mmCIF file of C-alpha atoms in Angstrom:
data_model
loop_
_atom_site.group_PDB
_atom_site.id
_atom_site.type_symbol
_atom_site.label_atom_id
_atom_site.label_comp_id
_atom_site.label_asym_id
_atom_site.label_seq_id
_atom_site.Cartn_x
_atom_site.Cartn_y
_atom_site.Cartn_z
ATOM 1 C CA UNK A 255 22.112 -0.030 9.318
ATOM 2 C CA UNK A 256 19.316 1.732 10.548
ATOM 3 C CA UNK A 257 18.813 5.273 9.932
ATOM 4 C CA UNK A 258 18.683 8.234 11.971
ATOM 5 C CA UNK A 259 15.410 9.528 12.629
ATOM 6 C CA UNK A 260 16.428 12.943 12.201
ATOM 7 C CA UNK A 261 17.439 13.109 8.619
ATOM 8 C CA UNK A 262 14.608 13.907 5.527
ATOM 9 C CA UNK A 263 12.818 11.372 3.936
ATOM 10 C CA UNK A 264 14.821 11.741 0.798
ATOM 11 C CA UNK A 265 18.112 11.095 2.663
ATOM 12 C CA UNK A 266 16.871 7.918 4.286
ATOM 13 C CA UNK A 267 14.601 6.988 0.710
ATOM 14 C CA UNK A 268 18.311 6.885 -1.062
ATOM 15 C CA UNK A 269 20.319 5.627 1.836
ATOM 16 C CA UNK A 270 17.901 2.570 2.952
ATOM 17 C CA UNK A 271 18.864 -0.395 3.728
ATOM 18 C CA UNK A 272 22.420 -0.247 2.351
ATOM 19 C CA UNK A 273 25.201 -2.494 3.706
ATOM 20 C CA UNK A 274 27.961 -1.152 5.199
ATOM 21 C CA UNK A 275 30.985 0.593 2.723
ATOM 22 C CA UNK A 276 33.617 -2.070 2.011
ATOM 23 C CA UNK A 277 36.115 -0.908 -0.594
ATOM 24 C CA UNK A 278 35.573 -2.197 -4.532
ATOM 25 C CA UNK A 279 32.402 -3.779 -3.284
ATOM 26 C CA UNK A 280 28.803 -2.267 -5.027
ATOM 27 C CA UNK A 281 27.304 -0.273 -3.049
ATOM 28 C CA UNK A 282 24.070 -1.845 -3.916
ATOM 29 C CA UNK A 283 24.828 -5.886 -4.205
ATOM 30 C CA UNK A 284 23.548 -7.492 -6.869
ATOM 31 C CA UNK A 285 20.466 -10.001 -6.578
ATOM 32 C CA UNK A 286 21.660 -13.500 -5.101
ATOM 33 C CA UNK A 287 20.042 -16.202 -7.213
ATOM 34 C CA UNK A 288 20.648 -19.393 -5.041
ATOM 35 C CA UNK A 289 18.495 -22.065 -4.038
ATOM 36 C CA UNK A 290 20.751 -23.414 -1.653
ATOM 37 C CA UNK A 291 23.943 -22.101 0.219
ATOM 38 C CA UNK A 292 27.307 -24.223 0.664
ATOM 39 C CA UNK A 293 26.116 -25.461 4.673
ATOM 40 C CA UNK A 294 28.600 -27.617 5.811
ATOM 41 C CA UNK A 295 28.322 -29.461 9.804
ATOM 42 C CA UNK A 296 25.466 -27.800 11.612
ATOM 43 C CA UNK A 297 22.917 -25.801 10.443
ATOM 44 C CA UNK A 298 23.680 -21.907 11.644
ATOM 45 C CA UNK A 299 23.710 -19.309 9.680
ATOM 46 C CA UNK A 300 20.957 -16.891 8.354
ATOM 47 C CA UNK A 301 20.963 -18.121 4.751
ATOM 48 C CA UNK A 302 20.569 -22.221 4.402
ATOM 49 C CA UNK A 303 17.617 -22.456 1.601
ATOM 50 C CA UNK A 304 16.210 -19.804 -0.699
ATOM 51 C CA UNK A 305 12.399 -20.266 0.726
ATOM 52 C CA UNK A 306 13.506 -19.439 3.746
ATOM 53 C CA UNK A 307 15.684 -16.247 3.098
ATOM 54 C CA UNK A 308 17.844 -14.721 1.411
ATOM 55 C CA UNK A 309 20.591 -11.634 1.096
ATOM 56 C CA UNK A 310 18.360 -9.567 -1.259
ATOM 57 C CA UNK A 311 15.235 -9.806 0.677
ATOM 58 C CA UNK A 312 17.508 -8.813 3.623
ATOM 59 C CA UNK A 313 18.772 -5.623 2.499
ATOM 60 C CA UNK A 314 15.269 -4.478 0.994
ATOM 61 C CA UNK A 315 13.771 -6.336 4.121
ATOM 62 C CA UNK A 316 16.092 -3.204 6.247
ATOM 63 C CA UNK A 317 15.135 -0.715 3.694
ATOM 64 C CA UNK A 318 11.539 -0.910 4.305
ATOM 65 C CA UNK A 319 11.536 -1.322 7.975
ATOM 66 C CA UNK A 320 13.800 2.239 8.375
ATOM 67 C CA UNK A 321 11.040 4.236 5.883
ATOM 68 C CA UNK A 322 8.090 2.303 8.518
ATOM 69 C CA UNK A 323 9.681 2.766 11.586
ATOM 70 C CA UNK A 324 13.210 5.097 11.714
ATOM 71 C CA UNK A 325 14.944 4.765 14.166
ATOM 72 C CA UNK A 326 13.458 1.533 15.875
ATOM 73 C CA UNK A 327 15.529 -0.776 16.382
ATOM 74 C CA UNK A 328 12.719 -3.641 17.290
ATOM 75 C CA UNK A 329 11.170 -4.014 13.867
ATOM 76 C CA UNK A 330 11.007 -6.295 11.491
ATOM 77 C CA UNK A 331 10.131 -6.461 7.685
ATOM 78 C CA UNK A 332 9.258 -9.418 5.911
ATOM 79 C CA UNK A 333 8.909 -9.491 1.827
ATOM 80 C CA UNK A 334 6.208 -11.330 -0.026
ATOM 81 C CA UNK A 335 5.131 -12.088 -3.658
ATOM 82 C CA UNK A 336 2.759 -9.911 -3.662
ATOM 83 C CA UNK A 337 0.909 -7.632 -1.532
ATOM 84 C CA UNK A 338 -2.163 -10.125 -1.296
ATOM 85 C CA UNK A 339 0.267 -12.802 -0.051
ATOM 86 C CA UNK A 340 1.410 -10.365 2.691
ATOM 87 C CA UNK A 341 -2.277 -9.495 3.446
ATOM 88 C CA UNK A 342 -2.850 -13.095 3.208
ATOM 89 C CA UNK A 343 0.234 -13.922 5.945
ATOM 90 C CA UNK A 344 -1.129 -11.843 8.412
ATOM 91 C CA UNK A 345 -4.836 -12.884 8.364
ATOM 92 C CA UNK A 346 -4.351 -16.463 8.107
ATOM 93 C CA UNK A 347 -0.988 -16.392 10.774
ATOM 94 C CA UNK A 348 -3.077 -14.944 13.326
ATOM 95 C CA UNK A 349 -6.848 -16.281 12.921
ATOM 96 C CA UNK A 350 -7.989 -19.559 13.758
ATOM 97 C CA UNK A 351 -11.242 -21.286 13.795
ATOM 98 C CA UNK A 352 -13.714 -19.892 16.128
ATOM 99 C CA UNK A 353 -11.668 -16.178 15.766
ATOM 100 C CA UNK A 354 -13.560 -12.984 14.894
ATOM 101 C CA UNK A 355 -11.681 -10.227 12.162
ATOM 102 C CA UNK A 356 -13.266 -7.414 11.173
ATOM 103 C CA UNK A 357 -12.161 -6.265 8.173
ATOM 104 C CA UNK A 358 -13.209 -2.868 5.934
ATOM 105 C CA UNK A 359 -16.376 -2.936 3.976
ATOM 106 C CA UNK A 360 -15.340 -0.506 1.607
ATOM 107 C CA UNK A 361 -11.824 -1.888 0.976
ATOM 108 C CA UNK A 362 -9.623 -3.558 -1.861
ATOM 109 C CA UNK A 363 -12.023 -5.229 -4.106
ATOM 110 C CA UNK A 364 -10.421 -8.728 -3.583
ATOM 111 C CA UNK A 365 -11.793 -8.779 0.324
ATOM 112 C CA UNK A 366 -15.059 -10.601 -0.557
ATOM 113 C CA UNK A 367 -12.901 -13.662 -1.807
ATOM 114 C CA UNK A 368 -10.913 -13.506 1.253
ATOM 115 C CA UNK A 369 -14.212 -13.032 3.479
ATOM 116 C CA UNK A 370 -14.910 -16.644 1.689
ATOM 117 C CA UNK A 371 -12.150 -18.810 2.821
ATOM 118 C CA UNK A 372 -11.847 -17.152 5.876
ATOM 119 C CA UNK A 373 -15.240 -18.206 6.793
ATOM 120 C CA UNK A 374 -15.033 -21.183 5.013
ATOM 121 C CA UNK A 375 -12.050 -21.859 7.820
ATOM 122 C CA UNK A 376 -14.545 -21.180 10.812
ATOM 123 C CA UNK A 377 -13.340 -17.468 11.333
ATOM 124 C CA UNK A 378 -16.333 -14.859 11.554
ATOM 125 C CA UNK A 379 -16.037 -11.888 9.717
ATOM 126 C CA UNK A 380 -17.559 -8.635 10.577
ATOM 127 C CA UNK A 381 -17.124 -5.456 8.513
ATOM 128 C CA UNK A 382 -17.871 -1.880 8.456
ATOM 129 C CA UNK A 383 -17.379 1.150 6.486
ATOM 130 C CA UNK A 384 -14.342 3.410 6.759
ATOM 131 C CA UNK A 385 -15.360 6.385 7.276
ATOM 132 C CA UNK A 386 -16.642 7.318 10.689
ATOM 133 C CA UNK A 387 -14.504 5.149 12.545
ATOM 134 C CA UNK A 388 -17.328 2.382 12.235
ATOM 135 C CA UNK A 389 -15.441 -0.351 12.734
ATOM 136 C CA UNK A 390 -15.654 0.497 16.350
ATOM 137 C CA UNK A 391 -19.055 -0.629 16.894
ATOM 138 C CA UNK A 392 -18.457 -4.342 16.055
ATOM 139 C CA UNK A 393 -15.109 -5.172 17.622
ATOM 140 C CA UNK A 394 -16.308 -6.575 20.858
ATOM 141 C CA UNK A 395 -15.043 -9.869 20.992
ATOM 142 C CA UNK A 396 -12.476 -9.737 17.778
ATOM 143 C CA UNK A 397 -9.159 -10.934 17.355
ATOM 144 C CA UNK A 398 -7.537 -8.783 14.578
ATOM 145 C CA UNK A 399 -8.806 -5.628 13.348
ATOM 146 C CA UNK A 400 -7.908 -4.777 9.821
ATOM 147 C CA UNK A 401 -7.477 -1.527 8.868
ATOM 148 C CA UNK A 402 -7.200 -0.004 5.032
ATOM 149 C CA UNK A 403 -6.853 4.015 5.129
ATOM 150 C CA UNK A 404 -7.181 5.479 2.752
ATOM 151 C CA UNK A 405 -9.685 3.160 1.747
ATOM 152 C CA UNK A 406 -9.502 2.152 -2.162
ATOM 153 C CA UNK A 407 -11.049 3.453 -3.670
ATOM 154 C CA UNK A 408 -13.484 5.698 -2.147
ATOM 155 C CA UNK A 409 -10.506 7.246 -0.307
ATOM 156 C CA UNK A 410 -11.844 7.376 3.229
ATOM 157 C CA UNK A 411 -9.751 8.037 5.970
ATOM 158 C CA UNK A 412 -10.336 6.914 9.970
ATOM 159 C CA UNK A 413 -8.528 7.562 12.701
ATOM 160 C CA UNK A 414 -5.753 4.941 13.348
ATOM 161 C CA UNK A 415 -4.848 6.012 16.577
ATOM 162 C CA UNK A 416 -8.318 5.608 17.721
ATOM 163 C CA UNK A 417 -9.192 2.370 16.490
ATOM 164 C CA UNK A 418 -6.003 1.022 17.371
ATOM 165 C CA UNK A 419 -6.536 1.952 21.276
ATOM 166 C CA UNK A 420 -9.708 0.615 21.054
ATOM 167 C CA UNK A 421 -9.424 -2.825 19.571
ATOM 168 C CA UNK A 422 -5.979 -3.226 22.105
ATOM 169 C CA UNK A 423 -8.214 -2.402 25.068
ATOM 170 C CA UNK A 424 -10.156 -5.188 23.989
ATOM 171 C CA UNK A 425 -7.247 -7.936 23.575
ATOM 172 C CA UNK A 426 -7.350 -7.369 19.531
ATOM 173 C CA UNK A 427 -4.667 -7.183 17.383
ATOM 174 C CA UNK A 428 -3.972 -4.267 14.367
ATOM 175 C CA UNK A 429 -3.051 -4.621 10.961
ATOM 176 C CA UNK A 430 -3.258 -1.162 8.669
ATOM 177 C CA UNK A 431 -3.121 -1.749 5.175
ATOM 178 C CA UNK A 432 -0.390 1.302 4.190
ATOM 179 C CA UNK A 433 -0.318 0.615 0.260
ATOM 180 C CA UNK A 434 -2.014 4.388 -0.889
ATOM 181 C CA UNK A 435 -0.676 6.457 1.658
ATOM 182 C CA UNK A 436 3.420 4.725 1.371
ATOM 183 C CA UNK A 437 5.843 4.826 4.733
ATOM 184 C CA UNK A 438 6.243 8.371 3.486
ATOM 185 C CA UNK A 439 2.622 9.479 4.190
ATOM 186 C CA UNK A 440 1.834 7.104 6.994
ATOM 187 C CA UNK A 441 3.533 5.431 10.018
ATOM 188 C CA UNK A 442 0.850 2.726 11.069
ATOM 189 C CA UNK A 443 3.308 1.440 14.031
ATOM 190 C CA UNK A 444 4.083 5.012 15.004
ATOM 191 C CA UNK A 445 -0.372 5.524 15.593
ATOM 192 C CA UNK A 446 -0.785 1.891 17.448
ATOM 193 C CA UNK A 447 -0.768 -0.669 14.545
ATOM 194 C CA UNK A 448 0.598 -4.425 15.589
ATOM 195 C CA UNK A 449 1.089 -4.690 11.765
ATOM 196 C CA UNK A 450 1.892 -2.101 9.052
ATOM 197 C CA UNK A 451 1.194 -4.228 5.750
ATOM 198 C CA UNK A 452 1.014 -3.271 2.108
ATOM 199 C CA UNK A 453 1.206 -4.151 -1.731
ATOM 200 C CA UNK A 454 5.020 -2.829 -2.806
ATOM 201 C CA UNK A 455 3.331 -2.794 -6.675
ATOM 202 C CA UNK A 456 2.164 0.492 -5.918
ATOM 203 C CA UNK A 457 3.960 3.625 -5.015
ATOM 204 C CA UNK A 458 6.324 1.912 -3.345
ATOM 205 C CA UNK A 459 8.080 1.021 -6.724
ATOM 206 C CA UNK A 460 6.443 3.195 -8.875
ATOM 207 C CA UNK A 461 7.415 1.425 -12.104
ATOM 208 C CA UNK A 462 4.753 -1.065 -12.341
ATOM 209 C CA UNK A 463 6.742 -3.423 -13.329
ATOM 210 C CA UNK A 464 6.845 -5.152 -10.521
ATOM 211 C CA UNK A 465 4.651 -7.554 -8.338
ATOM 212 C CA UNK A 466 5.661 -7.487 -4.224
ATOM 213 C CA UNK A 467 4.256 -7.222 -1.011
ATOM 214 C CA UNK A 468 5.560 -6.960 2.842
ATOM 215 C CA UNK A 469 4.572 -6.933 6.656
ATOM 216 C CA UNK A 470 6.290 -4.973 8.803
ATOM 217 C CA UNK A 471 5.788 -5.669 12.917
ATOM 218 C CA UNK A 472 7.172 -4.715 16.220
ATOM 219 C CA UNK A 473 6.449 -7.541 17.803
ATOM 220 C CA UNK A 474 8.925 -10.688 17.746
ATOM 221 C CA UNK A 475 6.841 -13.485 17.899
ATOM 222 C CA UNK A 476 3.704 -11.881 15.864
ATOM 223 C CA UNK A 477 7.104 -11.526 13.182
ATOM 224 C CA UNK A 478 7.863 -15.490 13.505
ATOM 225 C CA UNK A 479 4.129 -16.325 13.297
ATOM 226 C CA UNK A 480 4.410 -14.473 9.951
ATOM 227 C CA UNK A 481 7.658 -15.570 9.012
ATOM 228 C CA UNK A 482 6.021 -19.176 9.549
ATOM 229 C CA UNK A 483 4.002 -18.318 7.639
ATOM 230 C CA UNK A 484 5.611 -17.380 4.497
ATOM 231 C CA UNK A 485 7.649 -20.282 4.957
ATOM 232 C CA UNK A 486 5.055 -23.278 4.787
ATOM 233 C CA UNK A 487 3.467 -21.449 1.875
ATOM 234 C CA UNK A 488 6.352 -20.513 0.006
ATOM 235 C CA UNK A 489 4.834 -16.777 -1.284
ATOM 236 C CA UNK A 490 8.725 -15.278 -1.570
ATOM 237 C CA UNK A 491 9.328 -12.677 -4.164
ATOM 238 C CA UNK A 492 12.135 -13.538 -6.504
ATOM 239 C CA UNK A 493 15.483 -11.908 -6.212
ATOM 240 C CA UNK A 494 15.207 -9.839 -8.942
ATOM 241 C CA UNK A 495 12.187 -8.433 -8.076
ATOM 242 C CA UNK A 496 13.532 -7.831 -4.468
ATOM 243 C CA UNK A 497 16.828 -6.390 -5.969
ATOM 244 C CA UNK A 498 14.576 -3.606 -8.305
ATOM 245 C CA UNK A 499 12.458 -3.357 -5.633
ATOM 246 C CA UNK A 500 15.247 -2.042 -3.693
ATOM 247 C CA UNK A 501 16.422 -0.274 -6.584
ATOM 248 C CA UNK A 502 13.052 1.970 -6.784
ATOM 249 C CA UNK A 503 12.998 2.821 -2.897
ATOM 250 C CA UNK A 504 15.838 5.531 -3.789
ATOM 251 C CA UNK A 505 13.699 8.016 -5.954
ATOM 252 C CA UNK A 506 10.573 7.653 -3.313
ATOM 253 C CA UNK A 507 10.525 10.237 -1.876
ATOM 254 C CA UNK A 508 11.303 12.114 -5.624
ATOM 255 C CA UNK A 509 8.365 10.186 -7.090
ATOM 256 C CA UNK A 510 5.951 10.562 -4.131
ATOM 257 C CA UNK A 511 6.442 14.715 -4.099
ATOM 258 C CA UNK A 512 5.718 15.003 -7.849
ATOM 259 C CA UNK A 513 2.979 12.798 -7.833
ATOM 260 C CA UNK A 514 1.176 14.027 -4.797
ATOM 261 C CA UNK A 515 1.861 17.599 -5.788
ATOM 262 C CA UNK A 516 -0.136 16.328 -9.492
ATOM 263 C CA UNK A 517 -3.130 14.591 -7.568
ATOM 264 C CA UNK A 518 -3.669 17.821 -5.824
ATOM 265 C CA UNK A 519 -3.612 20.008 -8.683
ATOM 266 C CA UNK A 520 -6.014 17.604 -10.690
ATOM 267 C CA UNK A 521 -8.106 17.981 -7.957
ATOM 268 C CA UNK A 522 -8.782 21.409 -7.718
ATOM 269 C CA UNK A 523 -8.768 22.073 -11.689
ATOM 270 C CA UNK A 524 -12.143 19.101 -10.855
ATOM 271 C CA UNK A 525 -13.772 20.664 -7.884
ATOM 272 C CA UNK A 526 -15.571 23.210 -9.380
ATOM 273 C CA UNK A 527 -16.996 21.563 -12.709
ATOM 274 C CA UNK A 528 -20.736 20.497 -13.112
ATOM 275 C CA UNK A 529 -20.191 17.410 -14.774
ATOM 276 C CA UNK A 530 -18.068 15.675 -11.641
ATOM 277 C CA UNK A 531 -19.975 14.301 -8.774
ATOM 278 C CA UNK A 532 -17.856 12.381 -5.716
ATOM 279 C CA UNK A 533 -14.552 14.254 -5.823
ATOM 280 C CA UNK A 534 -11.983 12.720 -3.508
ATOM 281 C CA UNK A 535 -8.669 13.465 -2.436
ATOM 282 C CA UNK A 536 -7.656 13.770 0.988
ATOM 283 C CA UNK A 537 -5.481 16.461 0.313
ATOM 284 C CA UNK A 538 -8.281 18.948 -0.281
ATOM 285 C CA UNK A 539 -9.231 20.878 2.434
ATOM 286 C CA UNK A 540 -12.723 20.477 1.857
ATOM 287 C CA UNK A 541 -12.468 16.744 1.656
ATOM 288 C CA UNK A 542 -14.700 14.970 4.424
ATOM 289 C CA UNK A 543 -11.538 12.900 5.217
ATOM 290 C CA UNK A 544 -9.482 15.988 5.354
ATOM 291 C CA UNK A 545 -9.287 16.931 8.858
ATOM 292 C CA UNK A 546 -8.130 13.443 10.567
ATOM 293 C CA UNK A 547 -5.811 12.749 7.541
ATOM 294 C CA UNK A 548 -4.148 15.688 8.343
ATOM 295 C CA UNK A 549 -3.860 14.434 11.698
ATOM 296 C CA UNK A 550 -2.259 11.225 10.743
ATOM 297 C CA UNK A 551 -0.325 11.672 7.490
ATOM 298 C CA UNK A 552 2.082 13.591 6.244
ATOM 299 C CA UNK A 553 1.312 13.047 2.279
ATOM 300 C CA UNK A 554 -1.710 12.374 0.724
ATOM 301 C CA UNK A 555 -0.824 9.849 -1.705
ATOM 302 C CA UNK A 556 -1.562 10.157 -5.502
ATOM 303 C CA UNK A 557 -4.903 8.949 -6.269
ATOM 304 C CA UNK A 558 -7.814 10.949 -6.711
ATOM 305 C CA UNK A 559 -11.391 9.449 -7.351
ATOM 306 C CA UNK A 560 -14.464 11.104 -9.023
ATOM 307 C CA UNK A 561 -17.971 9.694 -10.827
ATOM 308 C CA UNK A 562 -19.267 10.914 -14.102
ATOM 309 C CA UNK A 563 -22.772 10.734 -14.494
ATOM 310 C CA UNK A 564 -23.344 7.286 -16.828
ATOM 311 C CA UNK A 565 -20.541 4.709 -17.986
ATOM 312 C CA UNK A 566 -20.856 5.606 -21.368
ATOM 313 C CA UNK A 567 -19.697 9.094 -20.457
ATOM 314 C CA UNK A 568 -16.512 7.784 -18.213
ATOM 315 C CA UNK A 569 -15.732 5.398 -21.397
ATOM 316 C CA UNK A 570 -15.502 8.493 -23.413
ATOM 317 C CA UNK A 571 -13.626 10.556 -21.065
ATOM 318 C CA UNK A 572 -11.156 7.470 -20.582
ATOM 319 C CA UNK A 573 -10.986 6.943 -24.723
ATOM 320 C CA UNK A 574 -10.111 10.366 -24.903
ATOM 321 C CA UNK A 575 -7.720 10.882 -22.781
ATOM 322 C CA UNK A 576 -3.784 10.962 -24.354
ATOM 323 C CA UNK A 577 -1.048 11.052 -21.212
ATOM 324 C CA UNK A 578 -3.299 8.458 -18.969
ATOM 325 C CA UNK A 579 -3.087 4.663 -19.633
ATOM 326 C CA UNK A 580 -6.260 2.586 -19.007
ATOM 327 C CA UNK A 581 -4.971 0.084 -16.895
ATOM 328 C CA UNK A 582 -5.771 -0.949 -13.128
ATOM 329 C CA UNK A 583 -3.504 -0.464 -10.050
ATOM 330 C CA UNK A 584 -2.144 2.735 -8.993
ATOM 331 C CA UNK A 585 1.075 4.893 -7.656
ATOM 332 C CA UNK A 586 3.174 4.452 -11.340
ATOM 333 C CA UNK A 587 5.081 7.385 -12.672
ATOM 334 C CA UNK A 588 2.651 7.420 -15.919
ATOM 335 C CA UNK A 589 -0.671 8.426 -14.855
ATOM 336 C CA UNK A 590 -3.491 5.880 -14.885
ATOM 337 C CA UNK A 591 -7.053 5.786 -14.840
ATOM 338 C CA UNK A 592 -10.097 3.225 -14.684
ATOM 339 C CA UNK A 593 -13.752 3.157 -14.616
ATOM 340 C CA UNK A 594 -13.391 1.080 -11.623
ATOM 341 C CA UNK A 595 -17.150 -0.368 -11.725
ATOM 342 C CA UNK A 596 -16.006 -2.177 -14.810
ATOM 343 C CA UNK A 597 -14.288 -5.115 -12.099
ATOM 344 C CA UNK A 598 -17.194 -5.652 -10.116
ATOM 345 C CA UNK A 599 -16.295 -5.922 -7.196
ATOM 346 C CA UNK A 600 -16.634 -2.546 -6.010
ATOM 347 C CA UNK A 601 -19.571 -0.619 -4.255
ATOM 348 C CA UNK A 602 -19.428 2.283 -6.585
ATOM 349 C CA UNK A 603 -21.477 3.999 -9.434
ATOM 350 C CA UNK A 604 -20.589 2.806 -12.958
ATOM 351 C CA UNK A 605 -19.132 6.374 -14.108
ATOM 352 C CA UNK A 606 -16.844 5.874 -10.546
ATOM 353 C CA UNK A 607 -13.263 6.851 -11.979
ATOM 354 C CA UNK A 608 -10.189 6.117 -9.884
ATOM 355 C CA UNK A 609 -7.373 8.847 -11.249
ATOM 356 C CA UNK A 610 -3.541 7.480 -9.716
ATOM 357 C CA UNK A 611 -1.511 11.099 -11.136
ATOM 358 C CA UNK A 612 1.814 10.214 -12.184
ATOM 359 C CA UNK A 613 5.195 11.952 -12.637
ATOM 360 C CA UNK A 614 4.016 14.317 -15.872
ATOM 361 C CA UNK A 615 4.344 17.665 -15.856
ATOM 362 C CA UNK A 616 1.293 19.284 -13.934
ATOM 363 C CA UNK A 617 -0.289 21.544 -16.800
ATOM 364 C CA UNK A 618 -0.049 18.606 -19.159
ATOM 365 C CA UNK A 619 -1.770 16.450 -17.388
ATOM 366 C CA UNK A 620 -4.223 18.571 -16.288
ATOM 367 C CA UNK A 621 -4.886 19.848 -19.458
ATOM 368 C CA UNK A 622 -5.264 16.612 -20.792
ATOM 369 C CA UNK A 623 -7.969 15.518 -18.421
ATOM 370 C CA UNK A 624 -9.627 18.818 -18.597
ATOM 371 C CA UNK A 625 -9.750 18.529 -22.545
ATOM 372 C CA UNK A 626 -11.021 14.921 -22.072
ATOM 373 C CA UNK A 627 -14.116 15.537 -19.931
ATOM 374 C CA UNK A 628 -14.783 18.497 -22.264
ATOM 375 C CA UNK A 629 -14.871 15.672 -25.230
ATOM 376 C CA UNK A 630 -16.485 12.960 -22.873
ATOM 377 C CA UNK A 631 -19.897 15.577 -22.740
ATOM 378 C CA UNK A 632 -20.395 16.156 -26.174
#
């Protein structure tokens, strides 16, 4: 059942993807755990073997696809291990040898290992920063253009509307990576995008608890290529992960309005203190990426970044603080926090601090990272 496109986003969040009432039967279904389906005679069918699909992925599968694209009947969601299997899916789906991608310099820190086998495959890669829109001045001649706005974790923003015109004009297709910003903050399709993908780990979820990742696309066969894909590789998401997955999309739009709201306050109690350099959050009007992310989203996600002037200062600050875990990834109700530098694979300054603000109440957690930095300095 897809949703009307004229109800809120916390009407379709809890609604999403829900079969249709039939009496004494749950009004969320179980996970199916099955391997195989009784498939008597012909093959027909949607459900014959549980790499191919299954009724779990299909009602979370539905879910997702009305929060990307309400109303629109033409798209189609597809579910994945993880979101680096779905990134995977749609790079190596659509690029063959000989193929040109250009892909964000400034992205998620696991692009130089996919910059490897994708050139290792015969596929050129070109990058360019974010910010700037500076991916238009190497996509002559490419076949995919790849997309991550925000950028993570520098938070950068470009203008998806006018990248996507431009790469189509020249016969390339779009993937945005919409992990920070969520379906609630973005609508990749909705500004031009062939391919709205993302890692459901995050916000998405918001319990961290759980690993997932999806694709969603307007476009039928650019779908099978993908569903292809998935199949001959076999990255499927168990259906109890599919099933919770589900399970989380109801309080969405309750998680992503709390958090946000947090992100923003931690990042005005930081704009104005002498020991931050680098304070990001698109949400702040002064933010360089304010302007064209007010354009193009309607929420600003939940992570704020900042850099402290040496790592042994951002070690402090993160020893000392009491309501933020240590711990990587982003877009959980418990606030987390990392001296991102500390992976390697970033272009960032050692103090660099990625802040995702969870689901505590504002003051505390502002007054816990305020009394933190204070402790950091001495």
């Amino acid at each position: 059942m897809t949703q009307s496109t004229q109800i809120g986003d916390g009407t379709r969040a809890v609604r999403a993807g829900l079969p249709e009432a039939s009496k004494n039967d749950p009004t969320l279904p179980g996970p199916v755990f099955a391997a195989h389906f009784h498939l008597p005679g012909d093959v027909s069918g949607p459900y014959t073997y549980g790499r191919d699909d299954n009724p779990t992925w299909t009602h979370l599968e539905r879910a997702i696809g009305e929060l990307e694209a309400p109303g629109q009947e033409d798209v189609d969601t597809l579910v994945f291990a993880s979101g680096m299997a779905a990134v995977s899916a749609v790079l190596f789906s659509q690029l063959k040898a000989g193929d040109v991608v250009v892909l964000p310099s400034d992205g998620y820190q696991v692009f130089p290992l996919v910059r490897e086998q994708l050139t290792a495959f015969g596929i050129e890669v070109r990058t360019a920063p974010t910010a700037g829109d500076a991916q238009l001045d190497v996509l002559d001649g490419a076949k995919l253009l790849w997309i991550e706005t925000p950028s993570n974790p520098g938070l950068d923003v470009c203008d998806v509307r006018r990248l996507a015109e431009a790469a189509h004009a020249r016969g390339a297709l779009v993937a945005v990576d919409n992990t920070l910003a969520t379906p609630l903050g973005q609508r990749p399709l909705e500004l031009g995008a062939d391919f709205s993908v993302a890692s459901g780990t995050k916000q998405l979820t918001g319990h961290g608890d759980i690993l997932l990742g999806y694709v969603t696309c307007r476009d039928a066969e650019l779908t099978a290529s993908v569903r292809g894909w998935r199949k001959i590789v076999g990255a499927i998401p168990g259906p109890m992960e599919a099933w919770l997955a589900h399970r989380s999309l109801a309080t969405l739009q309750l998680r992503a309005e709390r958090q946000n709201a947090n992100a923003l306050a931690l990042a005005l109690a930081l704009r104005d203190r002498a020991d931050i350099e680098g304070l990001r959050y698109p949400g702040l009007p002064d933010d360089p990426s304010h302007k064209i992310a007010a354009q193009q989203m309607r929420r600003f996600g939940c992570v704020v970044s900042f850099t402290l002037p040496t790592r042994a200062r951002a070690e402090r600050f993160m020893e000392s603080l009491t309501l933020v875990d240590d711990a990587t990834s982003f877009g959980g109700v418990r606030s987390t926090a990392e001296r991102r530098r500390r992976w390697g694979g970033d272009d960032v300054p050692e103090g660099f601090i990625r802040f995702s603000a969870g689901a505590e109440d504002p003051d505390d957690l502002v007054a816990d990272v305020l009394r933190a930095l204070d402790e950091a300095a001495i």
